[in-house]
PDB file of C-alpha atoms in Angstrom:
ATOM      1  CA  MET H 464       0.000   0.000   0.000  1.00  0.00           C
ATOM      2  CA  ASN H 465       1.535   3.346  -1.031  1.00  0.00           C
ATOM      3  CA  ASP H 466       1.847   6.394   1.205  1.00  0.00           C
ATOM      4  CA  HIS H 467      -0.921   8.249  -0.614  1.00  0.00           C
ATOM      5  CA  HIS H 468      -3.326   5.377  -0.090  1.00  0.00           C
ATOM      6  CA  THR H 469      -2.327   5.118   3.574  1.00  0.00           C
ATOM      7  CA  ARG H 470      -2.755   8.856   4.180  1.00  0.00           C
ATOM      8  CA  THR H 471      -6.180   8.711   2.574  1.00  0.00           C
ATOM      9  CA  LEU H 472      -7.335   5.836   4.770  1.00  0.00           C
ATOM     10  CA  HIS H 473      -6.033   7.696   7.821  1.00  0.00           C
ATOM     11  CA  PHE H 474      -7.903  10.844   6.816  1.00  0.00           C
ATOM     12  CA  ARG H 475     -11.131   8.883   6.405  1.00  0.00           C
ATOM     13  CA  SER H 476     -10.717   7.479   9.909  1.00  0.00           C
ATOM     14  CA  LEU H 477     -10.611  10.985  11.402  1.00  0.00           C
ATOM     15  CA  HIS H 478     -14.309  11.595  10.680  1.00  0.00           C
ATOM     16  CA  VAL H 479     -15.936  10.473  13.909  1.00  0.00           C
ATOM     17  CA  PRO H 480     -19.327  11.859  14.994  1.00  0.00           C
ATOM     18  CA  GLY H 481     -18.939  13.445  18.419  1.00  0.00           C
ATOM     19  CA  GLU H 482     -15.139  13.695  18.063  1.00  0.00           C
ATOM     20  CA  PRO H 483     -14.900  16.232  15.239  1.00  0.00           C
ATOM     21  CA  LEU H 484     -11.925  16.744  12.983  1.00  0.00           C
ATOM     22  CA  VAL H 485     -11.112  20.455  13.245  1.00  0.00           C
ATOM     23  CA  LEU H 486      -9.868  22.022  10.011  1.00  0.00           C
ATOM     24  CA  VAL H 487      -8.254  25.464  10.163  1.00  0.00           C
ATOM     25  CA  ASN H 488      -8.301  26.131   6.434  1.00  0.00           C
ATOM     26  CA  ALA H 489      -5.056  27.202   4.772  1.00  0.00           C
ATOM     27  CA  TRP H 490      -4.530  29.076   1.508  1.00  0.00           C
ATOM     28  CA  ASP H 491      -0.800  28.670   0.807  1.00  0.00           C
ATOM     29  CA  ALA H 492       2.226  26.655   1.914  1.00  0.00           C
ATOM     30  CA  ALA H 493       3.083  29.025   4.773  1.00  0.00           C
ATOM     31  CA  SER H 494      -0.389  29.017   6.309  1.00  0.00           C
ATOM     32  CA  ALA H 495      -0.492  25.220   5.925  1.00  0.00           C
ATOM     33  CA  ARG H 496       2.775  24.855   7.847  1.00  0.00           C
ATOM     34  CA  ILE H 497       1.543  27.191  10.568  1.00  0.00           C
ATOM     35  CA  VAL H 498      -1.647  25.146  10.963  1.00  0.00           C
ATOM     36  CA  ALA H 499       0.310  21.883  11.004  1.00  0.00           C
ATOM     37  CA  ALA H 500       2.756  23.235  13.607  1.00  0.00           C
ATOM     38  CA  ALA H 501      -0.175  24.178  15.847  1.00  0.00           C
ATOM     39  CA  GLY H 502      -1.084  20.501  16.146  1.00  0.00           C
ATOM     40  CA  ALA H 503      -3.646  19.940  13.403  1.00  0.00           C
ATOM     41  CA  ARG H 504      -4.438  16.356  12.393  1.00  0.00           C
ATOM     42  CA  ALA H 505      -5.033  17.338   8.766  1.00  0.00           C
ATOM     43  CA  VAL H 506      -4.908  20.399   6.532  1.00  0.00           C
ATOM     44  CA  ALA H 507      -7.727  21.685   4.348  1.00  0.00           C
ATOM     45  CA  THR H 508      -7.509  24.404   1.735  1.00  0.00           C
ATOM     46  CA  THR H 509     -10.055  27.199   1.367  1.00  0.00           C
ATOM     47  CA  SER H 510     -11.033  27.962  -2.209  1.00  0.00           C
ATOM     48  CA  ALA H 511     -11.745  31.601  -1.368  1.00  0.00           C
ATOM     49  CA  GLY H 512      -8.382  32.125   0.330  1.00  0.00           C
ATOM     50  CA  VAL H 513      -6.580  30.340  -2.487  1.00  0.00           C
ATOM     51  CA  ALA H 514      -8.303  32.451  -5.136  1.00  0.00           C
ATOM     52  CA  TRP H 515      -7.626  35.714  -3.294  1.00  0.00           C
ATOM     53  CA  SER H 516      -3.956  34.834  -2.792  1.00  0.00           C
ATOM     54  CA  LEU H 517      -3.665  34.357  -6.558  1.00  0.00           C
ATOM     55  CA  GLY H 518      -5.496  37.593  -7.409  1.00  0.00           C
ATOM     56  CA  ALA H 519      -8.850  36.076  -8.382  1.00  0.00           C
ATOM     57  CA  PRO H 520     -12.324  36.242  -6.813  1.00  0.00           C
ATOM     58  CA  ASP H 521     -13.925  33.199  -5.234  1.00  0.00           C
ATOM     59  CA  GLY H 522     -16.679  31.455  -7.164  1.00  0.00           C
ATOM     60  CA  ASP H 523     -15.236  29.263  -9.916  1.00  0.00           C
ATOM     61  CA  ALA H 524     -13.155  32.130 -11.342  1.00  0.00           C
ATOM     62  CA  LEU H 525      -9.824  30.391 -10.730  1.00  0.00           C
ATOM     63  CA  GLY H 526      -8.693  27.923 -13.363  1.00  0.00           C
ATOM     64  CA  ARG H 527      -8.044  24.244 -12.691  1.00  0.00           C
ATOM     65  CA  GLU H 528      -4.307  24.459 -13.323  1.00  0.00           C
ATOM     66  CA  ALA H 529      -3.723  27.241 -10.799  1.00  0.00           C
ATOM     67  CA  ALA H 530      -5.934  25.592  -8.191  1.00  0.00           C
ATOM     68  CA  VAL H 531      -4.250  22.206  -8.528  1.00  0.00           C
ATOM     69  CA  ASP H 532      -0.785  23.752  -8.436  1.00  0.00           C
ATOM     70  CA  LEU H 533      -1.655  25.299  -5.075  1.00  0.00           C
ATOM     71  CA  VAL H 534      -2.871  21.943  -3.765  1.00  0.00           C
ATOM     72  CA  ARG H 535       0.433  20.395  -4.795  1.00  0.00           C
ATOM     73  CA  ARG H 536       2.388  23.106  -2.972  1.00  0.00           C
ATOM     74  CA  VAL H 537       0.398  22.549   0.222  1.00  0.00           C
ATOM     75  CA  VAL H 538       0.778  18.754   0.015  1.00  0.00           C
ATOM     76  CA  GLU H 539       4.545  19.145  -0.375  1.00  0.00           C
ATOM     77  CA  ALA H 540       4.722  21.623   2.514  1.00  0.00           C
ATOM     78  CA  VAL H 541       3.209  19.456   5.270  1.00  0.00           C
ATOM     79  CA  PRO H 542       3.434  15.829   6.448  1.00  0.00           C
ATOM     80  CA  LEU H 543      -0.313  15.702   7.110  1.00  0.00           C
ATOM     81  CA  PRO H 544      -3.245  14.551   4.948  1.00  0.00           C
ATOM     82  CA  VAL H 545      -4.460  17.418   2.753  1.00  0.00           C
ATOM     83  CA  THR H 546      -8.039  17.815   1.575  1.00  0.00           C
ATOM     84  CA  ALA H 547      -8.742  20.275  -1.220  1.00  0.00           C
ATOM     85  CA  ASP H 548     -11.651  22.655  -1.655  1.00  0.00           C
ATOM     86  CA  ILE H 549     -12.299  22.433  -5.403  1.00  0.00           C
ATOM     87  CA  GLU H 550     -15.391  24.693  -5.493  1.00  0.00           C
ATOM     88  CA  SER H 551     -17.819  23.047  -7.947  1.00  0.00           C
ATOM     89  CA  GLY H 552     -15.117  21.037  -9.689  1.00  0.00           C
ATOM     90  CA  TYR H 553     -13.525  23.468 -12.167  1.00  0.00           C
ATOM     91  CA  GLY H 554     -15.494  22.090 -15.073  1.00  0.00           C
ATOM     92  CA  ASP H 555     -18.804  22.622 -16.853  1.00  0.00           C
ATOM     93  CA  THR H 556     -19.428  18.908 -17.373  1.00  0.00           C
ATOM     94  CA  ALA H 557     -19.137  15.794 -15.240  1.00  0.00           C
ATOM     95  CA  ASP H 558     -16.252  14.582 -17.411  1.00  0.00           C
ATOM     96  CA  GLU H 559     -14.373  17.829 -16.804  1.00  0.00           C
ATOM     97  CA  VAL H 560     -14.922  17.445 -13.055  1.00  0.00           C
ATOM     98  CA  GLY H 561     -13.477  13.936 -13.344  1.00  0.00           C
ATOM     99  CA  ALA H 562     -10.399  15.411 -15.009  1.00  0.00           C
ATOM    100  CA  THR H 563     -10.039  17.823 -12.090  1.00  0.00           C
ATOM    101  CA  ILE H 564     -10.149  14.936  -9.641  1.00  0.00           C
ATOM    102  CA  ALA H 565      -7.448  13.068 -11.547  1.00  0.00           C
ATOM    103  CA  ALA H 566      -5.239  16.158 -11.302  1.00  0.00           C
ATOM    104  CA  VAL H 567      -5.997  16.723  -7.612  1.00  0.00           C
ATOM    105  CA  LEU H 568      -5.146  13.107  -6.843  1.00  0.00           C
ATOM    106  CA  ALA H 569      -1.901  13.396  -8.806  1.00  0.00           C
ATOM    107  CA  ALA H 570      -1.102  16.416  -6.608  1.00  0.00           C
ATOM    108  CA  GLY H 571      -1.423  14.195  -3.535  1.00  0.00           C
ATOM    109  CA  ALA H 572      -4.748  15.246  -1.983  1.00  0.00           C
ATOM    110  CA  VAL H 573      -6.671  12.722   0.116  1.00  0.00           C
ATOM    111  CA  GLY H 574     -10.057  14.423   0.006  1.00  0.00           C
ATOM    112  CA  VAL H 575     -12.111  17.058  -1.769  1.00  0.00           C
ATOM    113  CA  ASN H 576     -14.997  19.382  -1.053  1.00  0.00           C
ATOM    114  CA  ILE H 577     -17.328  19.833  -4.003  1.00  0.00           C
ATOM    115  CA  GLU H 578     -20.294  22.176  -3.808  1.00  0.00           C
ATOM    116  CA  ASP H 579     -23.698  22.170  -5.466  1.00  0.00           C
ATOM    117  CA  ALA H 580     -23.940  25.944  -5.825  1.00  0.00           C
ATOM    118  CA  ARG H 581     -23.929  27.686  -9.178  1.00  0.00           C
ATOM    119  CA  HIS H 582     -21.976  30.898  -9.605  1.00  0.00           C
ATOM    120  CA  GLY H 583     -23.394  33.567 -11.853  1.00  0.00           C
ATOM    121  CA  GLY H 584     -26.952  33.567 -13.167  1.00  0.00           C
ATOM    122  CA  GLY H 585     -29.699  30.977 -13.124  1.00  0.00           C
ATOM    123  CA  GLU H 586     -30.728  28.917 -10.145  1.00  0.00           C
ATOM    124  CA  PRO H 587     -28.644  29.231  -6.968  1.00  0.00           C
ATOM    125  CA  LEU H 588     -28.097  25.459  -6.815  1.00  0.00           C
ATOM    126  CA  ARG H 589     -27.514  22.781  -9.396  1.00  0.00           C
ATOM    127  CA  THR H 590     -30.253  20.254  -9.878  1.00  0.00           C
ATOM    128  CA  VAL H 591     -29.870  17.117  -7.802  1.00  0.00           C
ATOM    129  CA  GLU H 592     -29.470  15.069 -10.992  1.00  0.00           C
ATOM    130  CA  ASP H 593     -26.692  17.330 -12.289  1.00  0.00           C
ATOM    131  CA  GLN H 594     -24.799  17.286  -9.003  1.00  0.00           C
ATOM    132  CA  CYS H 595     -25.155  13.520  -8.664  1.00  0.00           C
ATOM    133  CA  ALA H 596     -23.613  13.074 -12.115  1.00  0.00           C
ATOM    134  CA  ARG H 597     -20.683  15.268 -11.073  1.00  0.00           C
ATOM    135  CA  LEU H 598     -20.213  13.332  -7.838  1.00  0.00           C
ATOM    136  CA  ALA H 599     -20.355  10.033  -9.699  1.00  0.00           C
ATOM    137  CA  ALA H 600     -17.573  11.335 -11.945  1.00  0.00           C
ATOM    138  CA  VAL H 601     -15.533  12.230  -8.855  1.00  0.00           C
ATOM    139  CA  ARG H 602     -15.921   8.742  -7.441  1.00  0.00           C
ATOM    140  CA  SER H 603     -15.168   7.108 -10.785  1.00  0.00           C
ATOM    141  CA  ALA H 604     -11.950   9.107 -11.203  1.00  0.00           C
ATOM    142  CA  ALA H 605     -10.835   8.175  -7.679  1.00  0.00           C
ATOM    143  CA  ASP H 606     -11.616   4.503  -8.286  1.00  0.00           C
ATOM    144  CA  ARG H 607      -9.572   4.532 -11.497  1.00  0.00           C
ATOM    145  CA  ALA H 608      -6.654   5.985  -9.568  1.00  0.00           C
ATOM    146  CA  GLY H 609      -7.010   3.353  -6.861  1.00  0.00           C
ATOM    147  CA  ILE H 610      -7.261   5.999  -4.109  1.00  0.00           C
ATOM    148  CA  PRO H 611     -10.176   5.919  -1.607  1.00  0.00           C
ATOM    149  CA  LEU H 612     -10.627   9.694  -1.884  1.00  0.00           C
ATOM    150  CA  TYR H 613     -12.834  11.202   0.836  1.00  0.00           C
ATOM    151  CA  VAL H 614     -15.589  13.056  -1.021  1.00  0.00           C
ATOM    152  CA  ASN H 615     -17.235  15.750   1.069  1.00  0.00           C
ATOM    153  CA  ALA H 616     -20.422  16.877  -0.682  1.00  0.00           C
ATOM    154  CA  ARG H 617     -21.241  20.479   0.153  1.00  0.00           C
ATOM    155  CA  VAL H 618     -24.943  21.302   0.265  1.00  0.00           C
ATOM    156  CA  ASP H 619     -25.495  25.050  -0.043  1.00  0.00           C
ATOM    157  CA  THR H 620     -29.195  25.148   0.797  1.00  0.00           C
ATOM    158  CA  PHE H 621     -28.754  27.175   3.996  1.00  0.00           C
ATOM    159  CA  LEU H 622     -25.918  29.299   2.617  1.00  0.00           C
ATOM    160  CA  ARG H 623     -27.981  30.305  -0.425  1.00  0.00           C
ATOM    161  CA  GLY H 624     -31.394  30.400   1.264  1.00  0.00           C
ATOM    162  CA  ALA H 625     -32.551  27.587  -1.022  1.00  0.00           C
ATOM    163  CA  GLY H 626     -34.136  25.259   1.514  1.00  0.00           C
ATOM    164  CA  GLY H 627     -34.190  24.027   5.085  1.00  0.00           C
ATOM    165  CA  VAL H 628     -33.584  20.711   6.796  1.00  0.00           C
ATOM    166  CA  ARG H 629     -35.882  18.682   4.548  1.00  0.00           C
ATOM    167  CA  GLU H 630     -34.328  19.910   1.278  1.00  0.00           C
ATOM    168  CA  THR H 631     -30.824  19.564   2.716  1.00  0.00           C
ATOM    169  CA  VAL H 632     -31.377  15.986   3.858  1.00  0.00           C
ATOM    170  CA  GLY H 633     -32.921  15.035   0.517  1.00  0.00           C
ATOM    171  CA  ARG H 634     -29.907  16.373  -1.349  1.00  0.00           C
ATOM    172  CA  ALA H 635     -27.508  14.781   1.109  1.00  0.00           C
ATOM    173  CA  GLU H 636     -29.054  11.347   0.670  1.00  0.00           C
ATOM    174  CA  ALA H 637     -28.885  11.633  -3.110  1.00  0.00           C
ATOM    175  CA  TYR H 638     -25.274  12.778  -3.014  1.00  0.00           C
ATOM    176  CA  LEU H 639     -24.271   9.914  -0.739  1.00  0.00           C
ATOM    177  CA  ALA H 640     -25.918   7.456  -3.105  1.00  0.00           C
ATOM    178  CA  ALA H 641     -23.916   9.019  -5.955  1.00  0.00           C
ATOM    179  CA  GLY H 642     -20.600   8.404  -4.229  1.00  0.00           C
ATOM    180  CA  ALA H 643     -20.057  11.030  -1.521  1.00  0.00           C
ATOM    181  CA  ASP H 644     -18.632   9.977   1.855  1.00  0.00           C
ATOM    182  CA  GLY H 645     -19.566  12.963   3.989  1.00  0.00           C
ATOM    183  CA  VAL H 646     -21.844  15.986   3.861  1.00  0.00           C
ATOM    184  CA  PHE H 647     -20.863  19.616   4.427  1.00  0.00           C
ATOM    185  CA  VAL H 648     -23.664  22.032   5.298  1.00  0.00           C
ATOM    186  CA  PRO H 649     -22.348  25.598   5.678  1.00  0.00           C
ATOM    187  CA  GLY H 650     -24.665  28.436   6.600  1.00  0.00           C
ATOM    188  CA  THR H 651     -26.114  27.226   9.891  1.00  0.00           C
ATOM    189  CA  VAL H 652     -24.743  26.416  13.331  1.00  0.00           C
ATOM    190  CA  ASP H 653     -28.098  26.663  15.099  1.00  0.00           C
ATOM    191  CA  PRO H 654     -27.910  23.783  17.605  1.00  0.00           C
ATOM    192  CA  GLU H 655     -31.427  22.517  16.947  1.00  0.00           C
ATOM    193  CA  THR H 656     -30.868  22.541  13.187  1.00  0.00           C
ATOM    194  CA  VAL H 657     -27.453  20.893  13.440  1.00  0.00           C
ATOM    195  CA  ALA H 658     -28.851  18.182  15.710  1.00  0.00           C
ATOM    196  CA  ALA H 659     -31.650  17.528  13.210  1.00  0.00           C
ATOM    197  CA  LEU H 660     -29.145  17.241  10.355  1.00  0.00           C
ATOM    198  CA  VAL H 661     -26.921  14.874  12.336  1.00  0.00           C
ATOM    199  CA  ALA H 662     -29.911  12.668  13.126  1.00  0.00           C
ATOM    200  CA  ALA H 663     -31.228  12.566   9.556  1.00  0.00           C
ATOM    201  CA  ILE H 664     -28.066  12.344   7.427  1.00  0.00           C
ATOM    202  CA  PRO H 665     -26.490   8.862   7.429  1.00  0.00           C
ATOM    203  CA  ALA H 666     -22.910  10.125   7.083  1.00  0.00           C
ATOM    204  CA  PRO H 667     -20.380  12.338   8.898  1.00  0.00           C
ATOM    205  CA  LEU H 668     -21.633  15.938   9.075  1.00  0.00           C
ATOM    206  CA  ASN H 669     -19.299  18.879   8.484  1.00  0.00           C
ATOM    207  CA  VAL H 670     -20.295  22.383   9.589  1.00  0.00           C
ATOM    208  CA  LEU H 671     -18.727  25.800   9.051  1.00  0.00           C
ATOM    209  CA  ALA H 672     -17.907  27.523  12.345  1.00  0.00           C
ATOM    210  CA  GLY H 673     -16.698  30.946  13.374  1.00  0.00           C
ATOM    211  CA  PRO H 674     -16.970  33.798  15.881  1.00  0.00           C
ATOM    212  CA  GLY H 675     -20.277  33.853  17.738  1.00  0.00           C
ATOM    213  CA  GLY H 676     -21.090  30.246  16.928  1.00  0.00           C
ATOM    214  CA  PRO H 677     -20.999  27.140  19.124  1.00  0.00           C
ATOM    215  CA  SER H 678     -17.579  25.976  20.258  1.00  0.00           C
ATOM    216  CA  VAL H 679     -15.996  22.764  19.015  1.00  0.00           C
ATOM    217  CA  PRO H 680     -16.966  20.906  22.236  1.00  0.00           C
ATOM    218  CA  GLU H 681     -20.559  22.118  21.850  1.00  0.00           C
ATOM    219  CA  LEU H 682     -20.677  20.940  18.232  1.00  0.00           C
ATOM    220  CA  ALA H 683     -19.155  17.629  19.318  1.00  0.00           C
ATOM    221  CA  LYS H 684     -22.037  17.088  21.742  1.00  0.00           C
ATOM    222  CA  LEU H 685     -24.433  17.535  18.809  1.00  0.00           C
ATOM    223  CA  GLY H 686     -22.703  14.713  16.931  1.00  0.00           C
ATOM    224  CA  VAL H 687     -20.788  16.778  14.366  1.00  0.00           C
ATOM    225  CA  ALA H 688     -17.879  14.897  12.772  1.00  0.00           C
ATOM    226  CA  ARG H 689     -15.978  17.758  11.135  1.00  0.00           C
ATOM    227  CA  VAL H 690     -15.644  21.473  11.894  1.00  0.00           C
ATOM    228  CA  SER H 691     -14.204  23.841   9.268  1.00  0.00           C
ATOM    229  CA  LEU H 692     -13.198  27.476   9.664  1.00  0.00           C
ATOM    230  CA  GLY H 693     -13.397  28.070   5.901  1.00  0.00           C
ATOM    231  CA  SER H 694     -12.256  31.396   4.503  1.00  0.00           C
ATOM    232  CA  SER H 695     -12.454  33.199   7.851  1.00  0.00           C
ATOM    233  CA  VAL H 696      -8.777  32.669   8.729  1.00  0.00           C
ATOM    234  CA  ALA H 697      -7.639  34.167   5.432  1.00  0.00           C
ATOM    235  CA  GLU H 698     -10.130  37.011   5.898  1.00  0.00           C
ATOM    236  CA  ALA H 699      -8.688  37.735   9.338  1.00  0.00           C
ATOM    237  CA  ALA H 700      -5.129  37.717   7.976  1.00  0.00           C
ATOM    238  CA  TYR H 701      -6.017  40.109   5.170  1.00  0.00           C
ATOM    239  CA  ALA H 702      -7.824  42.348   7.660  1.00  0.00           C
ATOM    240  CA  VAL H 703      -4.510  42.801   9.480  1.00  0.00           C
ATOM    241  CA  ALA H 704      -2.887  43.879   6.216  1.00  0.00           C
ATOM    242  CA  ARG H 705      -5.689  46.382   5.606  1.00  0.00           C
ATOM    243  CA  ARG H 706      -5.505  47.825   9.122  1.00  0.00           C
ATOM    244  CA  ALA H 707      -1.726  48.103   8.944  1.00  0.00           C
ATOM    245  CA  ALA H 708      -1.874  49.861   5.575  1.00  0.00           C
ATOM    246  CA  GLU H 709      -4.592  52.294   6.626  1.00  0.00           C
ATOM    247  CA  GLU H 710      -2.829  53.115   9.897  1.00  0.00           C
ATOM    248  CA  ALA H 711       0.589  53.667   8.301  1.00  0.00           C
ATOM    249  CA  LEU H 712      -0.863  55.770   5.483  1.00  0.00           C
ATOM    250  CA  THR H 713      -3.041  57.949   7.721  1.00  0.00           C
ATOM    251  CA  ALA H 714      -1.807  58.195  11.318  1.00  0.00           C
ATOM    252  CA  GLY H 715       1.703  57.140  10.365  1.00  0.00           C
ATOM    253  CA  THR H 716       1.831  54.619  13.202  1.00  0.00           C
ATOM    254  CA  TYR H 717       2.197  50.842  13.321  1.00  0.00           C
ATOM    255  CA  GLY H 718       0.005  49.509  16.121  1.00  0.00           C
ATOM    256  CA  ALA H 719      -1.776  47.058  13.849  1.00  0.00           C
ATOM    257  CA  LEU H 720       1.470  45.095  13.576  1.00  0.00           C
ATOM    258  CA  ALA H 721       1.580  44.278  17.303  1.00  0.00           C
ATOM    259  CA  GLY H 722       1.522  40.568  18.037  1.00  0.00           C
ATOM    260  CA  ALA H 723       3.032  39.599  14.678  1.00  0.00           C
ATOM    261  CA  TYR H 724       4.494  36.136  14.123  1.00  0.00           C
ATOM    262  CA  ASP H 725       8.176  36.254  15.101  1.00  0.00           C
ATOM    263  CA  TYR H 726      10.360  36.584  11.994  1.00  0.00           C
ATOM    264  CA  GLY H 727      12.919  34.018  13.113  1.00  0.00           C
ATOM    265  CA  ALA H 728      10.283  31.474  14.158  1.00  0.00           C
ATOM    266  CA  LEU H 729       8.364  31.852  10.902  1.00  0.00           C
ATOM    267  CA  ASN H 730      11.511  31.662   8.811  1.00  0.00           C
ATOM    268  CA  GLU H 731      12.608  28.525  10.656  1.00  0.00           C
ATOM    269  CA  LEU H 732       9.191  26.952  10.083  1.00  0.00           C
ATOM    270  CA  MET H 733       9.699  27.422   6.335  1.00  0.00           C
ATOM    271  CA  ARG H 734      13.033  25.521   6.482  1.00  0.00           C
ATOM    272  CA  ARG H 735      11.343  22.278   7.517  1.00  0.00           C
TER     273      ARG H 735
END
């Protein structure tokens, strides 16, 4: 069994309801190493952070080649399993999504997030049939590669205001039947709603957490198996850059830079 296969099996084993895998999403090699050094069990990328770091907006605007190259850099930077946020698959057709998966696997990823949202015009979500075809292509590409890729199907019903628990569960069940392993439902951390989703979805549930929401231990008690911070870490980092720029260019002071990562420590982390 090769290392990639072994890492993938290990990553799958980390999804335990009530003992959630916490993913502090990274957007480049440096942020991935920082997350790994903090004690993470795995590293996940954030499509928004990745796109912003490369000068593109989030929402399927970044090309496959650039996205996969970033995944490869993160995989090479850390000794941990890496799961990649691939937005809706970087392809208009199921076959093109399959090609993306082949490239992501070649880059060394052990898992992917793939969303059912559409970006730009039309309905806010893909039809269930369309998304199931795309997920089937993901699973087929992974099977051809001989890697038990962890497929995390993102259901954007709450995030896009396109349905509640019933619609979310219906989509989740269809996506699992099409080849998904887990279900990611961003847009709600309401305890009652999360508990209902955990009870109704026959797979590990991933939620998107952040300031003001339930803590990891509280989500664990609800049966959540995976907690992601998403783009919020990148947003916080870029907010520091904005505050520092505004302060230096107006008041001429540098208070926003207090508490910065030590230069020597960060430089040493990049040597590993």
